[in-house]
Amino acid sequence: MIGEFSNVQIQGMSSAVPEYLEKNTNFVSVLGPRRTKKQIHLTGVSKRHISGSQQRVSDLCYAAALPLMEKLGWKSDEIKVLIYITQGPNYKLPSTAFFLQYRLGLPKDCVCFDINLGCSSFNVGVHVVSALLQSCDISDKALLLIGDTASKVLSPESPMTEEAIANRMIFGAAGAAIALEKVEKASLKFMTRSDGNGFEAIIQHFGKGTTMDGTAVFQFAINDVSDDVNVFKDHFGLNEKDIDYYVFHQKLILDNIAATCEFPDGKELRSLDEYGNTSGTSVPLTVCANRDKFMDMERVKLFLCGFGVGLSWGTIFAEIPT
């Protein structure tokens, strides 16, 4: 699905990470110096922010939403849509969105629900929220909250196998809030894709850990995702002068996508070194982590792309006030 929403604008983003910082060099005693160094080089992840044992994804999203609402001067009763996307909800039911509605003090006149999705959460979430805003009045507002806590502080009895540690060294925890508003003459371009043939490529069965077919995911990214980057740009007639920065998901795959699509040097924003793979939060977190690069601009034009579990992928192109 590819198209454009009129009268919708992203007004701001905010992100939150846990205070606890875990360095990947901590695991030299398990993996050895050579393997540790190689993994850090390949993944681009040297450290990550890790959740406390009692810290939930919703806590991080709440921490991101409050300052964003305050900065924008938004009142809680103006928010008509609250969508929460995570793979780690607080409860089996109800949707954690209702808990966040309560905690943020949002009105009863507000659509709330959860979506279970991973690395493409940002683009799918913006698509869904924008569609819902089409039925709202001008100046009505929406919050998209995204988060995952793939890694938590290890307990003394946690298994320290090489495989478990190597997997842990990739993932961090983060929450993000994206503010969208129905604004006259604004526009937002989107593409959303899904391929259920790859549902087993990244999968977690009940009571078991997550498994990933790395080769399948890599091929998917450098083929399907790369191809659709060019499809998207051609569809909307976007040239390099129209794009200030690209924000993509993951280093190793991004390096190949950037080479395939011939992105100019210096136009890719990254945050993996400090935060690791934070699932669907990676796109807004990367924007926030690199804000100093464009805060002297009145508006920044961002090409934002997430891809992963599902398999699912997509793009949002938006001009955002800084």
Coordinates of C-alpha atoms in Angstrom, one line a residue:
M1 CA 0.0 0.0 0.0
I2 CA 1.4 3.4 -1.0
G3 CA -0.2 6.8 -0.8
E4 CA -0.4 10.2 0.8
F5 CA -2.4 11.6 3.7
S6 CA -3.5 15.2 3.5
N7 CA -3.9 17.4 6.5
V8 CA -1.7 15.3 8.8
Q9 CA 1.6 16.4 10.3
I10 CA 4.1 14.9 12.7
Q11 CA 4.5 17.7 15.2
G12 CA 7.3 16.2 17.3
M13 CA 9.0 13.1 18.7
S14 CA 10.4 12.2 22.1
S15 CA 12.2 9.1 23.3
A16 CA 13.2 7.6 26.7
V17 CA 15.8 5.0 27.7
P18 CA 16.6 3.4 31.0
E19 CA 19.5 5.0 33.0
Y20 CA 21.3 1.6 33.3
L21 CA 24.0 1.3 30.6
E22 CA 25.5 -2.1 29.8
K23 CA 28.7 -2.2 27.7
N24 CA 29.3 -5.1 25.4
T25 CA 32.9 -5.4 26.5
N26 CA 31.5 -6.7 29.8
F27 CA 31.1 -10.1 28.1
V28 CA 34.8 -10.6 27.1
S29 CA 35.1 -13.2 29.9
V30 CA 32.3 -15.3 28.2
L31 CA 32.9 -14.8 24.5
G32 CA 36.6 -14.0 24.5
P33 CA 38.2 -10.7 23.2
R34 CA 38.3 -11.7 19.5
R35 CA 34.6 -12.7 19.2
T36 CA 33.5 -9.7 21.3
K37 CA 35.4 -7.3 19.1
K38 CA 34.1 -8.9 15.9
Q39 CA 30.5 -8.8 17.1
I40 CA 30.8 -5.1 18.1
H41 CA 32.3 -4.3 14.7
L42 CA 29.7 -6.2 12.7
T43 CA 26.6 -5.0 14.5
G44 CA 27.8 -1.5 15.3
V45 CA 26.6 -1.9 18.9
S46 CA 29.0 -1.2 21.7
K47 CA 26.6 -0.5 24.5
R48 CA 22.9 -0.5 25.3
H49 CA 20.5 0.9 27.8
I50 CA 18.8 -1.9 29.8
S51 CA 15.6 -2.0 31.7
G52 CA 15.4 -2.7 35.4
S53 CA 13.7 -5.9 36.4
Q54 CA 10.4 -4.1 37.3
Q55 CA 10.6 -1.5 34.5
R56 CA 7.9 -2.0 31.9
V57 CA 7.8 -0.8 28.3
S58 CA 4.8 1.4 29.2
D59 CA 6.9 3.2 31.8
L60 CA 9.4 4.3 29.1
C61 CA 6.6 5.4 26.7
Y62 CA 5.0 7.4 29.6
A63 CA 8.3 9.0 30.3
A64 CA 8.6 10.0 26.6
A65 CA 5.0 11.2 26.2
L66 CA 4.9 13.7 29.1
P67 CA 7.7 16.1 28.1
L68 CA 6.5 15.9 24.5
M69 CA 3.0 17.0 25.4
E70 CA 4.5 19.7 27.6
K71 CA 6.9 21.0 24.9
L72 CA 4.1 21.2 22.4
G73 CA 1.7 22.8 24.9
W74 CA -0.9 20.0 24.3
K75 CA -3.7 19.5 26.7
S76 CA -4.8 16.0 27.5
D77 CA -8.4 16.6 26.5
E78 CA -7.3 17.5 22.9
I79 CA -5.9 14.0 22.2
K80 CA -8.4 11.9 20.3
V81 CA -6.2 8.9 19.3
L82 CA -3.8 6.8 21.4
I83 CA -2.1 3.9 19.7
Y84 CA 0.4 1.8 21.6
I85 CA 2.7 -0.6 19.6
T86 CA 4.8 -3.2 21.4
Q87 CA 5.7 -6.8 21.6
G88 CA 5.8 -6.6 25.4
P89 CA 2.4 -5.5 26.7
N90 CA 1.7 -5.1 30.5
Y91 CA -1.2 -7.5 30.4
K92 CA -2.7 -10.3 28.3
L93 CA -5.8 -8.1 28.4
P94 CA -6.9 -5.4 28.3
S95 CA -4.7 -3.4 25.8
T96 CA -2.0 -1.5 27.6
A97 CA -3.2 1.6 25.7
F98 CA -6.1 1.8 28.2
F99 CA -3.6 1.9 31.1
L100 CA -1.6 4.6 29.3
Q101 CA -4.8 6.6 28.6
Y102 CA -5.5 6.5 32.4
R103 CA -2.0 7.3 33.4
L104 CA -1.7 10.3 30.9
G105 CA -5.2 11.5 31.9
L106 CA -6.6 11.4 28.4
P107 CA -10.4 11.9 27.8
K108 CA -13.0 9.3 27.2
D109 CA -13.5 10.7 23.7
C110 CA -10.2 9.0 22.6
V111 CA -9.7 5.9 20.5
C112 CA -7.2 3.5 22.3
F113 CA -5.8 0.2 21.3
D114 CA -2.6 -1.9 21.1
I115 CA -0.8 -3.2 18.0
N116 CA 1.6 -6.2 18.2
L117 CA 4.4 -5.4 15.9
G118 CA 8.2 -5.0 16.0
C119 CA 10.7 -3.2 13.9
S120 CA 8.3 -1.7 11.4
S121 CA 6.2 -0.2 14.3
F122 CA 7.0 3.5 13.4
N123 CA 5.9 3.5 9.8
V124 CA 2.9 1.2 10.4
G125 CA 1.9 3.3 13.5
V126 CA 2.1 6.6 11.7
H127 CA 0.0 5.1 8.8
V128 CA -2.7 3.9 11.2
V129 CA -2.8 7.1 13.3
S130 CA -2.9 9.2 10.1
A131 CA -5.9 7.2 8.8
L132 CA -7.8 7.6 12.1
L133 CA -7.1 11.4 12.1
Q134 CA -8.8 11.6 8.7
S135 CA -12.1 11.3 10.5
C136 CA -11.2 13.9 13.1
D137 CA -11.6 17.7 13.1
I138 CA -8.8 20.1 12.3
S139 CA -6.5 20.6 15.3
D140 CA -7.4 17.2 16.8
K141 CA -4.3 15.5 18.1
A142 CA -3.0 11.9 18.4
L143 CA -0.2 10.1 20.3
L144 CA 1.6 7.1 18.9
L145 CA 3.6 5.3 21.6
I146 CA 6.2 2.7 20.6
G147 CA 8.4 0.6 22.8
D148 CA 10.2 -2.6 23.7
T149 CA 12.4 -3.9 26.4
A150 CA 14.2 -6.7 24.7
S151 CA 16.9 -6.7 27.4
K152 CA 16.6 -6.4 31.2
V153 CA 19.2 -6.3 34.0
L154 CA 20.5 -9.9 34.4
S155 CA 19.6 -11.7 37.6
P156 CA 22.3 -13.9 39.2
E157 CA 20.6 -17.1 38.1
S158 CA 20.3 -16.0 34.4
P159 CA 22.0 -18.3 31.9
M160 CA 25.3 -17.0 30.6
T161 CA 25.6 -19.2 27.5
E162 CA 27.6 -17.8 24.5
E163 CA 24.5 -17.8 22.3
A164 CA 22.4 -16.0 24.9
I165 CA 25.0 -13.3 25.4
A166 CA 25.7 -12.8 21.7
N167 CA 22.0 -12.2 21.2
R168 CA 21.8 -9.9 24.2
M169 CA 24.6 -7.8 22.9
I170 CA 22.4 -6.5 20.1
F171 CA 19.3 -5.3 21.9
G172 CA 18.5 -2.3 24.1
A173 CA 15.3 -0.9 25.7
A174 CA 13.6 2.3 24.7
G175 CA 10.2 4.0 24.4
A176 CA 9.1 6.7 22.1
A177 CA 6.2 9.1 21.7
I178 CA 5.2 10.6 18.3
A179 CA 2.8 13.5 18.2
L180 CA 0.5 13.8 15.1
E181 CA -2.0 16.5 14.5
K182 CA -4.7 17.2 11.8
V183 CA -3.4 20.4 10.2
E184 CA -4.7 22.1 7.1
K185 CA -2.5 21.9 4.0
A186 CA 0.0 19.5 5.6
S187 CA 0.8 16.1 4.0
L188 CA 2.5 12.9 4.8
K189 CA 3.7 10.2 2.3
F190 CA 3.6 6.5 3.3
M191 CA 4.3 3.0 2.1
T192 CA 3.4 -0.1 4.1
R193 CA 4.3 -3.7 3.0
S194 CA 3.8 -7.1 4.5
D195 CA 4.9 -10.6 3.5
G196 CA 3.4 -13.4 5.6
N197 CA 5.4 -16.0 3.6
G198 CA 8.3 -15.0 5.9
F199 CA 6.3 -15.2 9.2
E200 CA 8.8 -17.8 10.6
A201 CA 11.9 -15.7 9.7
I202 CA 11.7 -14.0 13.2
I203 CA 9.5 -16.0 15.6
Q204 CA 8.9 -16.6 19.2
H205 CA 6.8 -19.6 20.2
F206 CA 5.0 -19.5 23.6
G207 CA 7.3 -20.4 26.4
K208 CA 10.4 -20.2 24.2
G209 CA 13.0 -17.7 23.1
T210 CA 13.0 -15.8 19.9
T211 CA 14.7 -17.4 16.9
M212 CA 15.7 -15.7 13.6
D213 CA 16.8 -16.9 10.2
G214 CA 19.5 -14.3 9.7
T215 CA 20.1 -15.2 6.1
A216 CA 16.4 -14.9 5.2
V217 CA 16.1 -11.5 7.0
F218 CA 19.3 -10.2 5.4
Q219 CA 18.1 -11.2 1.9
F220 CA 14.7 -9.7 2.6
A221 CA 16.2 -6.4 3.6
I222 CA 18.7 -6.0 0.8
N223 CA 16.2 -7.1 -1.8
D224 CA 12.6 -6.2 -0.8
V225 CA 13.5 -3.1 1.3
S226 CA 16.1 -1.8 -1.0
D227 CA 13.8 -2.2 -4.1
D228 CA 11.0 -0.4 -2.3
V229 CA 13.1 2.5 -1.3
N230 CA 13.5 3.2 -5.0
V231 CA 9.9 2.4 -5.8
F232 CA 8.8 4.9 -3.1
K233 CA 11.1 7.7 -4.4
D234 CA 10.1 7.1 -8.0
H235 CA 6.4 7.0 -7.1
F236 CA 6.5 10.5 -5.5
G237 CA 9.3 11.9 -7.7
L238 CA 11.6 12.4 -4.7
N239 CA 15.2 13.5 -5.5
E240 CA 18.1 13.8 -3.1
K241 CA 17.5 17.5 -2.8
D242 CA 14.1 16.7 -1.3
I243 CA 15.5 14.6 1.5
D244 CA 17.6 16.0 4.4
Y245 CA 18.3 12.7 6.2
Y246 CA 17.6 9.0 6.0
V247 CA 16.8 7.0 9.1
F248 CA 16.8 3.2 8.8
H249 CA 16.9 0.2 11.0
Q250 CA 20.2 -1.7 11.9
K251 CA 23.8 -1.2 10.8
L252 CA 24.9 -4.2 8.8
I253 CA 21.7 -4.3 6.7
L254 CA 21.7 -0.5 6.4
D255 CA 25.3 -0.5 5.1
N256 CA 24.1 -2.7 2.3
I257 CA 20.9 -0.8 1.6
A258 CA 22.8 2.5 1.6
A259 CA 25.3 1.0 -1.0
T260 CA 22.5 -0.5 -3.1
C261 CA 20.4 2.7 -3.1
E262 CA 23.5 5.0 -3.4
F263 CA 22.7 7.3 -0.5
P264 CA 25.0 10.3 -0.3
D265 CA 27.6 10.3 2.5
G266 CA 26.5 12.0 5.6
K267 CA 22.7 11.7 5.1
E268 CA 22.1 8.6 7.2
L269 CA 21.3 9.1 10.9
R270 CA 22.3 6.3 13.3
S271 CA 22.1 5.5 17.0
L272 CA 23.1 1.9 17.2
D273 CA 26.4 2.4 18.9
E274 CA 24.8 4.0 22.0
Y275 CA 21.4 2.2 22.1
G276 CA 21.6 -1.0 20.2
N277 CA 18.6 -2.5 18.3
T278 CA 15.5 -1.1 20.0
S279 CA 13.0 -2.7 17.7
G280 CA 10.3 -0.3 16.4
T281 CA 11.6 2.5 18.6
S282 CA 14.8 2.7 16.6
V283 CA 13.5 5.2 14.1
P284 CA 12.2 7.9 16.4
L285 CA 15.0 7.2 18.9
T286 CA 17.6 7.8 16.1
V287 CA 15.9 11.1 15.1
C288 CA 15.9 12.3 18.7
A289 CA 19.5 11.2 19.3
N290 CA 20.7 13.2 16.2
R291 CA 18.5 16.3 16.8
D292 CA 21.6 18.6 17.1
K293 CA 22.3 18.0 13.4
F294 CA 19.1 19.8 12.2
M295 CA 17.9 21.9 15.1
D296 CA 19.2 25.1 13.4
M297 CA 16.7 24.3 10.5
E298 CA 13.1 25.4 10.7
R299 CA 11.9 22.2 9.3
V300 CA 13.6 18.9 8.5
K301 CA 12.6 16.5 5.7
L302 CA 13.1 12.9 6.8
F303 CA 12.9 9.6 4.9
L304 CA 12.1 7.1 7.7
C305 CA 12.1 3.3 7.2
G306 CA 11.5 0.3 9.5
F307 CA 11.6 -3.4 8.6
G308 CA 11.6 -6.7 10.3
V309 CA 9.3 -9.3 12.0
G310 CA 6.3 -10.3 10.0
L311 CA 7.9 -9.9 7.6
S312 CA 6.9 -6.2 7.4
W313 CA 8.4 -3.0 6.1
G314 CA 7.5 0.5 5.1
T315 CA 8.5 4.1 4.7
I316 CA 7.3 7.5 5.9
F317 CA 8.4 10.7 4.3
A318 CA 7.5 13.7 6.4
E319 CA 8.6 17.4 6.8
I320 CA 8.7 18.0 10.5
P321 CA 9.0 21.3 12.4
T322 CA 12.1 21.1 14.6

